[in-house]
Short mmCIF file of C-alpha atoms in Angstrom, two decimals:
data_model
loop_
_atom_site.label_atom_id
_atom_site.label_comp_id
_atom_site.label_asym_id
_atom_site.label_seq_id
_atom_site.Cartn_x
_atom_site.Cartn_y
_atom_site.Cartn_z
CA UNK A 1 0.00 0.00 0.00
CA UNK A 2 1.21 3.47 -0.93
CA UNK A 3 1.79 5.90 1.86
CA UNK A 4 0.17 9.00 2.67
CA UNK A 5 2.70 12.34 2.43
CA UNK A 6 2.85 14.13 5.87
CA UNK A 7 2.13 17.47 4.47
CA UNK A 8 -1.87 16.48 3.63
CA UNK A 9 -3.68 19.50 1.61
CA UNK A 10 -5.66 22.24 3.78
CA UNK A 11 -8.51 20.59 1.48
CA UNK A 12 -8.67 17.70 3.65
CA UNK A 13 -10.66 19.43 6.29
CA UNK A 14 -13.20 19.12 3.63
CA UNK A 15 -13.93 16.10 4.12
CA UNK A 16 -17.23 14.51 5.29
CA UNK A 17 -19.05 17.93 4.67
CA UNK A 18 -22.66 18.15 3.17
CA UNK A 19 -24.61 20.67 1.24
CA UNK A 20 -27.61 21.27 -1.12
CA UNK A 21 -27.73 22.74 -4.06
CA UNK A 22 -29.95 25.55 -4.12
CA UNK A 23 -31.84 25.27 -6.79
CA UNK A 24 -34.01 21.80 -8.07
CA UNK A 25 -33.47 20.57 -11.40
CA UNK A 26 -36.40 19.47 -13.41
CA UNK A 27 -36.10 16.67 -15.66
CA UNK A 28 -37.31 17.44 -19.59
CA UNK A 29 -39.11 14.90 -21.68
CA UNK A 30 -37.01 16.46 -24.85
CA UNK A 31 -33.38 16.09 -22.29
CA UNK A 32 -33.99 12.37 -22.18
CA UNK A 33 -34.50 12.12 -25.61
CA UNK A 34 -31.49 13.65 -26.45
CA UNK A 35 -29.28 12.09 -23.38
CA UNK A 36 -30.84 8.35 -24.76
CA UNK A 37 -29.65 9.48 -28.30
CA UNK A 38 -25.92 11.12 -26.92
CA UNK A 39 -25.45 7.14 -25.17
CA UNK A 40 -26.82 5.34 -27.92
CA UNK A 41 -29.50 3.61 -25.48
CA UNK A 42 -32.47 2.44 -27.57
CA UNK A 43 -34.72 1.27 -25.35
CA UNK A 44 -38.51 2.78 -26.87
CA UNK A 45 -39.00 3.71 -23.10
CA UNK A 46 -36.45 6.22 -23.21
CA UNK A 47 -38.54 8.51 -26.33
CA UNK A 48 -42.69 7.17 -26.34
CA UNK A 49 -44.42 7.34 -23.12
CA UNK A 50 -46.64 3.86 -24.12
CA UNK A 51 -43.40 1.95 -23.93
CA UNK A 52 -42.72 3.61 -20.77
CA UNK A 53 -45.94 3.01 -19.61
CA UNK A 54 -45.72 -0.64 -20.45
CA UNK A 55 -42.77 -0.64 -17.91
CA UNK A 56 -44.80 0.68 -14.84
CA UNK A 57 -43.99 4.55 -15.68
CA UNK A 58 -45.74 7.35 -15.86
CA UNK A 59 -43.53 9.34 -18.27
CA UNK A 60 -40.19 8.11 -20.37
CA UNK A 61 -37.79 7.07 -18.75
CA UNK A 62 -34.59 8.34 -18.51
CA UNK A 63 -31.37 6.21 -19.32
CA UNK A 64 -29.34 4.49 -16.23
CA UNK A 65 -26.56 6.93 -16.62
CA UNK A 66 -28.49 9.84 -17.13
CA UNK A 67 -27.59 11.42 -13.20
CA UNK A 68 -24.19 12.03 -14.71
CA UNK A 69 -25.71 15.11 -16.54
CA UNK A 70 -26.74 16.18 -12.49
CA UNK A 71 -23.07 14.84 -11.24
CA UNK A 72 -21.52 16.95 -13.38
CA UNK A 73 -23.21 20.41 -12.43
CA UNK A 74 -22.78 19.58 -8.95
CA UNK A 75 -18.97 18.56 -9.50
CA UNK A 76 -18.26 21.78 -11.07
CA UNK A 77 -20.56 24.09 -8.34
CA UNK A 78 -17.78 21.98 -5.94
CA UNK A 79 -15.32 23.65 -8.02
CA UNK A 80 -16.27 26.49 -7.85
CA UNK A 81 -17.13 27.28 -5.09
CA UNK A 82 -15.82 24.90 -2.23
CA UNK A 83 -12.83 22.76 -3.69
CA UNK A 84 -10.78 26.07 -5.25
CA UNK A 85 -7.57 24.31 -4.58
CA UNK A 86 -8.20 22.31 -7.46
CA UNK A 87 -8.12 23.22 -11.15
CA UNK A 88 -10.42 21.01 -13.67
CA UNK A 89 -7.72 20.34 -16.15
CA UNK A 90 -5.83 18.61 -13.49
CA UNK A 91 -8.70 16.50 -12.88
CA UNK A 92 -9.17 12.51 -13.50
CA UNK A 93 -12.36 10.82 -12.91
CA UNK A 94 -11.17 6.97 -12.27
CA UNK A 95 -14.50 5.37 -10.67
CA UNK A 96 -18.31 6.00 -11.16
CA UNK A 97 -21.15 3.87 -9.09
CA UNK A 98 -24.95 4.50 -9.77
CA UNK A 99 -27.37 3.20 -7.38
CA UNK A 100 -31.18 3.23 -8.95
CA UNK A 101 -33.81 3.60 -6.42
CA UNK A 102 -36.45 4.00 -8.63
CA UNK A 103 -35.71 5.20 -12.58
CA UNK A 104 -36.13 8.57 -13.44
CA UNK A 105 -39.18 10.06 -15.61
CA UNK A 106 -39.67 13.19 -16.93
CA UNK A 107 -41.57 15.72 -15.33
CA UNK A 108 -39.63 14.59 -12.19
CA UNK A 109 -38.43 17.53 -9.87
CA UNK A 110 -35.68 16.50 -7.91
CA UNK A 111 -33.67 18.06 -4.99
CA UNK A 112 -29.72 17.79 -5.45
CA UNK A 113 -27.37 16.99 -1.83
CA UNK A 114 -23.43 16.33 -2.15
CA UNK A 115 -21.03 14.99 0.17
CA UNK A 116 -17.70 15.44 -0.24
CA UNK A 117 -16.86 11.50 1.52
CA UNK A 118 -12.96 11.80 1.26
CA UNK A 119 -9.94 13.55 -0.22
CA UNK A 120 -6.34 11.58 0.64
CA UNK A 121 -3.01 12.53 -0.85
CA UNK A 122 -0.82 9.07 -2.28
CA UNK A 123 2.37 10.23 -3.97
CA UNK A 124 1.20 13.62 -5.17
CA UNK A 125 -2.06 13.23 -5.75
CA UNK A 126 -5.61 13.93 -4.07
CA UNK A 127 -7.99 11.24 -4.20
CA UNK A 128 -11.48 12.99 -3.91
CA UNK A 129 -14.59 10.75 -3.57
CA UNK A 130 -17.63 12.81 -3.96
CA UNK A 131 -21.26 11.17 -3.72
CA UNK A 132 -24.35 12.77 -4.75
CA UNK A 133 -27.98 12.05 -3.42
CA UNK A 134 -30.64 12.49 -5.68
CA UNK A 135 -34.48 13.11 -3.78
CA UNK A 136 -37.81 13.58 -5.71
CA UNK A 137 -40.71 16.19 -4.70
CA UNK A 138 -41.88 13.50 -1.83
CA UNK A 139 -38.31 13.30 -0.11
CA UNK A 140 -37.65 9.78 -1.49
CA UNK A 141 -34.04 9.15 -2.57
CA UNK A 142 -34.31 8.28 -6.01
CA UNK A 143 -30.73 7.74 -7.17
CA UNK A 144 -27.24 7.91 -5.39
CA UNK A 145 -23.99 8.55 -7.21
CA UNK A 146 -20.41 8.18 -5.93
CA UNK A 147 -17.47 9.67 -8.04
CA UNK A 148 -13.48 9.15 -7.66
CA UNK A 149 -11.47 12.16 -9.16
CA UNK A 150 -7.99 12.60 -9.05
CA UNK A 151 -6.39 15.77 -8.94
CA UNK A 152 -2.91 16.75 -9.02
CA UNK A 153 -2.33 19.60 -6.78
CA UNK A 154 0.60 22.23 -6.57
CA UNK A 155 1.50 21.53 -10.48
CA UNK A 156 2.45 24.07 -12.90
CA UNK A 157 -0.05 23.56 -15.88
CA UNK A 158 1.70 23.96 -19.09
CA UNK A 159 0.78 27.50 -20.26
CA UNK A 160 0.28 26.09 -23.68
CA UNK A 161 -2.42 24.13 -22.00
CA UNK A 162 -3.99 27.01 -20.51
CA UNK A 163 -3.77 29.42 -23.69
CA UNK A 164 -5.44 26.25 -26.14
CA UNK A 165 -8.48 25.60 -23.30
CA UNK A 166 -9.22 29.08 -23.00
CA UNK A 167 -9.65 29.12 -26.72
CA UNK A 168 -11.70 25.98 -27.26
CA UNK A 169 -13.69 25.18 -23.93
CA UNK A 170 -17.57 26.40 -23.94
CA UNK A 171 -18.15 29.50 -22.45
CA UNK A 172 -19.10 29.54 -18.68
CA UNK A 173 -20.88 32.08 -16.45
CA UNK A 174 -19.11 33.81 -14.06
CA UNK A 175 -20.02 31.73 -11.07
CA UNK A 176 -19.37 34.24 -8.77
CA UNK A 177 -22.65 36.57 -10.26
CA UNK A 178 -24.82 33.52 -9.12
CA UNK A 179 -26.64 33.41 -5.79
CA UNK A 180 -25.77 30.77 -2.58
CA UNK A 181 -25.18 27.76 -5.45
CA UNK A 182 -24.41 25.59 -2.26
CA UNK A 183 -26.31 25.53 0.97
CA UNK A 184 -24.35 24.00 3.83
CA UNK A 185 -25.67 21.14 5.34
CA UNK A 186 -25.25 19.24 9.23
CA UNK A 187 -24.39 15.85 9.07
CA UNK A 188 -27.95 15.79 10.37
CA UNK A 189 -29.92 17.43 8.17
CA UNK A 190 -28.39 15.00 5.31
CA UNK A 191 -30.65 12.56 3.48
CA UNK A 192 -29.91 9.09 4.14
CA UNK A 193 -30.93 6.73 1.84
CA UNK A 194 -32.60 3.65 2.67
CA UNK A 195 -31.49 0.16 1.59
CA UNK A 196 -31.35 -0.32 -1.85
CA UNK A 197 -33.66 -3.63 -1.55
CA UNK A 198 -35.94 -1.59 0.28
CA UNK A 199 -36.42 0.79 -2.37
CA UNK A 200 -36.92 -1.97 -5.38
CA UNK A 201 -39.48 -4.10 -3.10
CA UNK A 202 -42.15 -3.08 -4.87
CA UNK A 203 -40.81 -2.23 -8.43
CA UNK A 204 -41.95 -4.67 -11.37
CA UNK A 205 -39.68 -5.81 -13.90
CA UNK A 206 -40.67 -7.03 -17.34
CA UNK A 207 -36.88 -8.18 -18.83
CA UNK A 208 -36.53 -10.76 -21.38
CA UNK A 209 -34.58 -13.01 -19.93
CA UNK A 210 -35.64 -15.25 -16.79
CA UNK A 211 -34.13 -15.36 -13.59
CA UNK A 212 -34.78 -19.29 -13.81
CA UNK A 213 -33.07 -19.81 -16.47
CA UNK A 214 -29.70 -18.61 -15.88
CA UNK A 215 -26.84 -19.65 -14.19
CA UNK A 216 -23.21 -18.23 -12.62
CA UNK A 217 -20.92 -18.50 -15.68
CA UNK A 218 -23.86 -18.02 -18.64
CA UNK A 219 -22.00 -15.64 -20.74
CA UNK A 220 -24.06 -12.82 -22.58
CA UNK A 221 -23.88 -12.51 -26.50
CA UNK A 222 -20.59 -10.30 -27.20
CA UNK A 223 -22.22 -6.83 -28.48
CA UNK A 224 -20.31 -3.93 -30.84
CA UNK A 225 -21.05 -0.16 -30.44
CA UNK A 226 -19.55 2.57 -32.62
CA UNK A 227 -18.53 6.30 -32.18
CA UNK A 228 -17.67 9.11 -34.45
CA UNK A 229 -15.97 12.57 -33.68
CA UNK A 230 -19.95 14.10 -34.37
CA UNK A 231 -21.07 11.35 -31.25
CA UNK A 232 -18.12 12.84 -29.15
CA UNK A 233 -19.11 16.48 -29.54
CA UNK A 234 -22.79 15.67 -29.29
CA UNK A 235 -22.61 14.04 -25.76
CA UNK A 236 -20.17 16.99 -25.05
CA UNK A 237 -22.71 19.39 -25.29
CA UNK A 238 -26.13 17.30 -24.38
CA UNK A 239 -23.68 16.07 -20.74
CA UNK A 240 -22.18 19.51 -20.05
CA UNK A 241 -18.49 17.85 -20.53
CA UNK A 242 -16.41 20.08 -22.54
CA UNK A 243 -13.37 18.95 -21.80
CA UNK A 244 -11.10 19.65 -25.24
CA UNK A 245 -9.42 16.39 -25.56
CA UNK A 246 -12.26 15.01 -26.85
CA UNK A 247 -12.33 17.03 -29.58
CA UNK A 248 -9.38 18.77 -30.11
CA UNK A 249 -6.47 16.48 -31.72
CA UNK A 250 -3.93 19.48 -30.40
CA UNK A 251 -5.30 19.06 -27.34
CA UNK A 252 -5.07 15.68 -27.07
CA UNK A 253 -1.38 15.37 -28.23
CA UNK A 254 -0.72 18.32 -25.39
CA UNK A 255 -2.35 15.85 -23.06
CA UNK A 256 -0.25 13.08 -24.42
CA UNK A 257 -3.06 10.86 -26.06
CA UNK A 258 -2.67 9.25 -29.11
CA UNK A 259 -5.69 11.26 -30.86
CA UNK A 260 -9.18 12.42 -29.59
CA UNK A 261 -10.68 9.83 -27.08
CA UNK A 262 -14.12 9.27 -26.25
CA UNK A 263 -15.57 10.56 -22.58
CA UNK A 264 -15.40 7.54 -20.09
CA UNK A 265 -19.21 8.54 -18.94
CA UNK A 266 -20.34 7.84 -22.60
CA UNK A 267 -18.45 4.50 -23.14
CA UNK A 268 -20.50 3.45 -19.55
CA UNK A 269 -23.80 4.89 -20.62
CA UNK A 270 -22.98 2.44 -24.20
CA UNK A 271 -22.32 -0.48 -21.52
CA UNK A 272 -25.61 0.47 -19.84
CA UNK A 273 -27.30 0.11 -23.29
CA UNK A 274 -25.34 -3.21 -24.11
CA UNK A 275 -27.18 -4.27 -20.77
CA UNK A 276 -31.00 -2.90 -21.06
CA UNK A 277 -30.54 -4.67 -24.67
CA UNK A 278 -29.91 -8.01 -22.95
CA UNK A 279 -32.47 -7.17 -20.40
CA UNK A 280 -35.10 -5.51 -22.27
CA UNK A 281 -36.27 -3.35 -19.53
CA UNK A 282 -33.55 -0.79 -18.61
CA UNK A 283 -35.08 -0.46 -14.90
CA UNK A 284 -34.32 -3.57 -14.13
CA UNK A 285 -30.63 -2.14 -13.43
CA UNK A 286 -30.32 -2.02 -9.80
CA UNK A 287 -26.43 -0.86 -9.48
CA UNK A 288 -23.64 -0.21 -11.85
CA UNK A 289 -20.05 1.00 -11.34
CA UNK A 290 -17.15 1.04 -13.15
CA UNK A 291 -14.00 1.47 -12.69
CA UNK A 292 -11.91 3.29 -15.78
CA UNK A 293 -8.31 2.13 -16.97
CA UNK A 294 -8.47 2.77 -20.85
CA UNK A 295 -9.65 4.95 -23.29
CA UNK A 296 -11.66 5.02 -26.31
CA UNK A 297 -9.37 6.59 -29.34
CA UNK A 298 -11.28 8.02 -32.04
CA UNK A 299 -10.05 8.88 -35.35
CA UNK A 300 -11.23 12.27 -37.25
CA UNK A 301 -12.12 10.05 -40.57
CA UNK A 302 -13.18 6.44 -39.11
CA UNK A 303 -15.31 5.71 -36.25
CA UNK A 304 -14.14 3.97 -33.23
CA UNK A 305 -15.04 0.44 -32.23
CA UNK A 306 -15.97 -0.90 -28.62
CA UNK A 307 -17.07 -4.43 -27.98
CA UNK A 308 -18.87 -5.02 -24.92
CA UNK A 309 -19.44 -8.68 -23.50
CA UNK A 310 -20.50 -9.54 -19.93
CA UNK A 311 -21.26 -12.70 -17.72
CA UNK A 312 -23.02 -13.85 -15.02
CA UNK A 313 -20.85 -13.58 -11.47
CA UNK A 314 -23.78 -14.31 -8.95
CA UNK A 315 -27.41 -15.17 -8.36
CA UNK A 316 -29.61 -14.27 -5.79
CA UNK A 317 -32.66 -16.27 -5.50
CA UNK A 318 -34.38 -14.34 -2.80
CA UNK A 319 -34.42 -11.17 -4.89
CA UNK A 320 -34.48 -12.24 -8.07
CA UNK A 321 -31.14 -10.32 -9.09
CA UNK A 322 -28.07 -11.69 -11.06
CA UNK A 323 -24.62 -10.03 -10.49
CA UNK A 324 -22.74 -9.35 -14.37
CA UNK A 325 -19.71 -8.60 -14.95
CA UNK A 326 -19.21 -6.40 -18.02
CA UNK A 327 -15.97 -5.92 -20.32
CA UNK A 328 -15.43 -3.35 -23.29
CA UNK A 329 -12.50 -3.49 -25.33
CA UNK A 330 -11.05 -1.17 -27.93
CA UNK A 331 -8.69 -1.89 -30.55
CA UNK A 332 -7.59 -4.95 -28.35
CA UNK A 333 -7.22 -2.51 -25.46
CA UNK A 334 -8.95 -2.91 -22.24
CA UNK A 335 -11.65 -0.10 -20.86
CA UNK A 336 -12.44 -1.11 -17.30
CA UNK A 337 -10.71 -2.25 -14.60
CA UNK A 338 -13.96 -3.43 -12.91
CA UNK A 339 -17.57 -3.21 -14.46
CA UNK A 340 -20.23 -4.68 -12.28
CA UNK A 341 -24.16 -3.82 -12.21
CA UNK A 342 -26.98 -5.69 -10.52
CA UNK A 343 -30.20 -6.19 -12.44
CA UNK A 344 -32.95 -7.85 -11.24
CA UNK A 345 -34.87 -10.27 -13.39
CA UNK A 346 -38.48 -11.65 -14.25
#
């Protein structure tokens, strides 16, 4: 195990402190269509409310992933606003885990709390583990998202860096003209969510494939998904995530890649379609996480290839849920370190 340094960051003290964002965000039929389209997830229920209807909702539903749009706004308010010792371009998001207490439909209003769970320094760099409760208009947790970042703090950026980004990245409001963003919370006041079996007790699934007829080892059929530069500047602007290395081949080759790579939120919102697929019924995903170690090159002229395959790790009779474990490769290279999701099954 790596050692912590002595000389931990004044950011430390940060850690285990909660807050709300101040304002709700509303979720737009029209946001989900276009999120669904950015993460190529095809389910019907994610664009015609009778499909979604057919699945026990009231309006579409949104795709698994789809909180990362909310993650992101409250990373950055974090930024902003709390975590100044850290600069964005510094930044490295390794892990993302999504746990789905209910889906999401539109027309859902939902109130935003952040914790900031941990910062540690190994070898030069801050570990920060931010999670992020999601809670609808009747105070019931509906999602719950915990992100790994990894700064490096105290590092001269290269100015060529800094002159290219503030050239190409989208334009942002001056965040100090907006009002309390962040509302300090008690540990107290904090929303704790319930158990995640306690939340899916009553939720119906409708997926394809039975519970009863599966088994640990069944391996599901190997899937491919394809992205272009357009799909990489799309989700850019539909997720909020503008960094320029996936778009900009100078950035890129400042940030030592090989050429533009794909966003590691839209290669797991792919694997979350390569799942619902399998499943037919994307609310039948209980968990997913993954953990990133690769990247997705993608060529200006020729789109980019991932192939996604997955098998079953564990069954739980008692629930009705099968643990999978997922892989994605790209040209031969390896995407996650660890991809695991729960679904629960007919």
């Amino acid at each position: 195990m790596p050692e912590l340094a002595p000389d931990a960051p004044a950011s430390t003290a940060l850690a285990g402190r909660h807050y709300r964002v101040h304002d709700h965000y509303e979720v737009g039929r029209e946001k989900i269509r276009e999120f669904a389209r950015a993460v190529q997830n095809n389910h019907p229920a994610h664009r015609y409310e009778p499909d979604a209807g057919k699945l026990g909702c009231d309006g579409i539903v949104a795709p698994p992933t789809f909180t990362s749009v909310i993650g992101g706004i409250t990373t950055q308010a974090l930024l902003d606003n709390v975590l100044t010792d850290y600069d964005l371009s510094q930044m490295l998001q390794t892990d993302q885990v999504f746990q789905i207490h209910r889906p999401i439909q539109a027309g859902d209003r939902l109130r935003i709390e952040a914790k900031i769970d941990s910062i540690r320094r190994v070898r030069g760099n801050d570990f920060i583990v931010l999670e992020t409760t999601v809670v609808d208009e009747t105070d019931r947790v509906v999602q719950v998202g915990t992100t790994t970042i990894v700064a490096r703090l105290g590092e001269e950026i290269d100015p060529n860096i800094v002159r290219l980004v503030e050239g190409l990245v989208m334009h942002r409001r001056d965040a100090s003209a907006d009002p309390e963003v962040l509302i300090p919370l008690e540990p107290e006041q904090a929303t704790v969510a319930p158990a995640l079996a306690d939340s899916r007790r009553d939720w119906t699934v409708h997926t394809l494939p039975s519970f009863d007829d599966l088994a640990v080892g069944d391996q599901l059929p190997v899937a491919t998904r394809h992205l272009t530069r357009g799909d990489l500047v799309n989700y850019a602007g539909v997720s909020g995530d503008a960094n320029p290395i996936h778009f900009s081949d100078r950035a890129a080759e400042l940030a030592g890649l090989p050429t533009v790579v794909a966003h590691g939120m839209l290669t797991m919102g792919l694997g979350a379609d390569y799942l619902s697929s399998w499943l037919g019924d994307p609310t039948a995903i209980e968990t997913y996480s993954v953990r990133f170690s690769g990247f997705v090159p993608v060529e200006a002229t020729s789109p980019a290839e991932i192939e996604f395959s997955a098998r079953i790790k564990a069954l739980d009779p008692e629930r009705r849920t099968a643990t999978v474990l997922l892989g994605a490769t790209s040209v031969g290279k390896k995407l996650f370190g660890r991809a695991i999701a729960q679904v629960r099954l007919t």
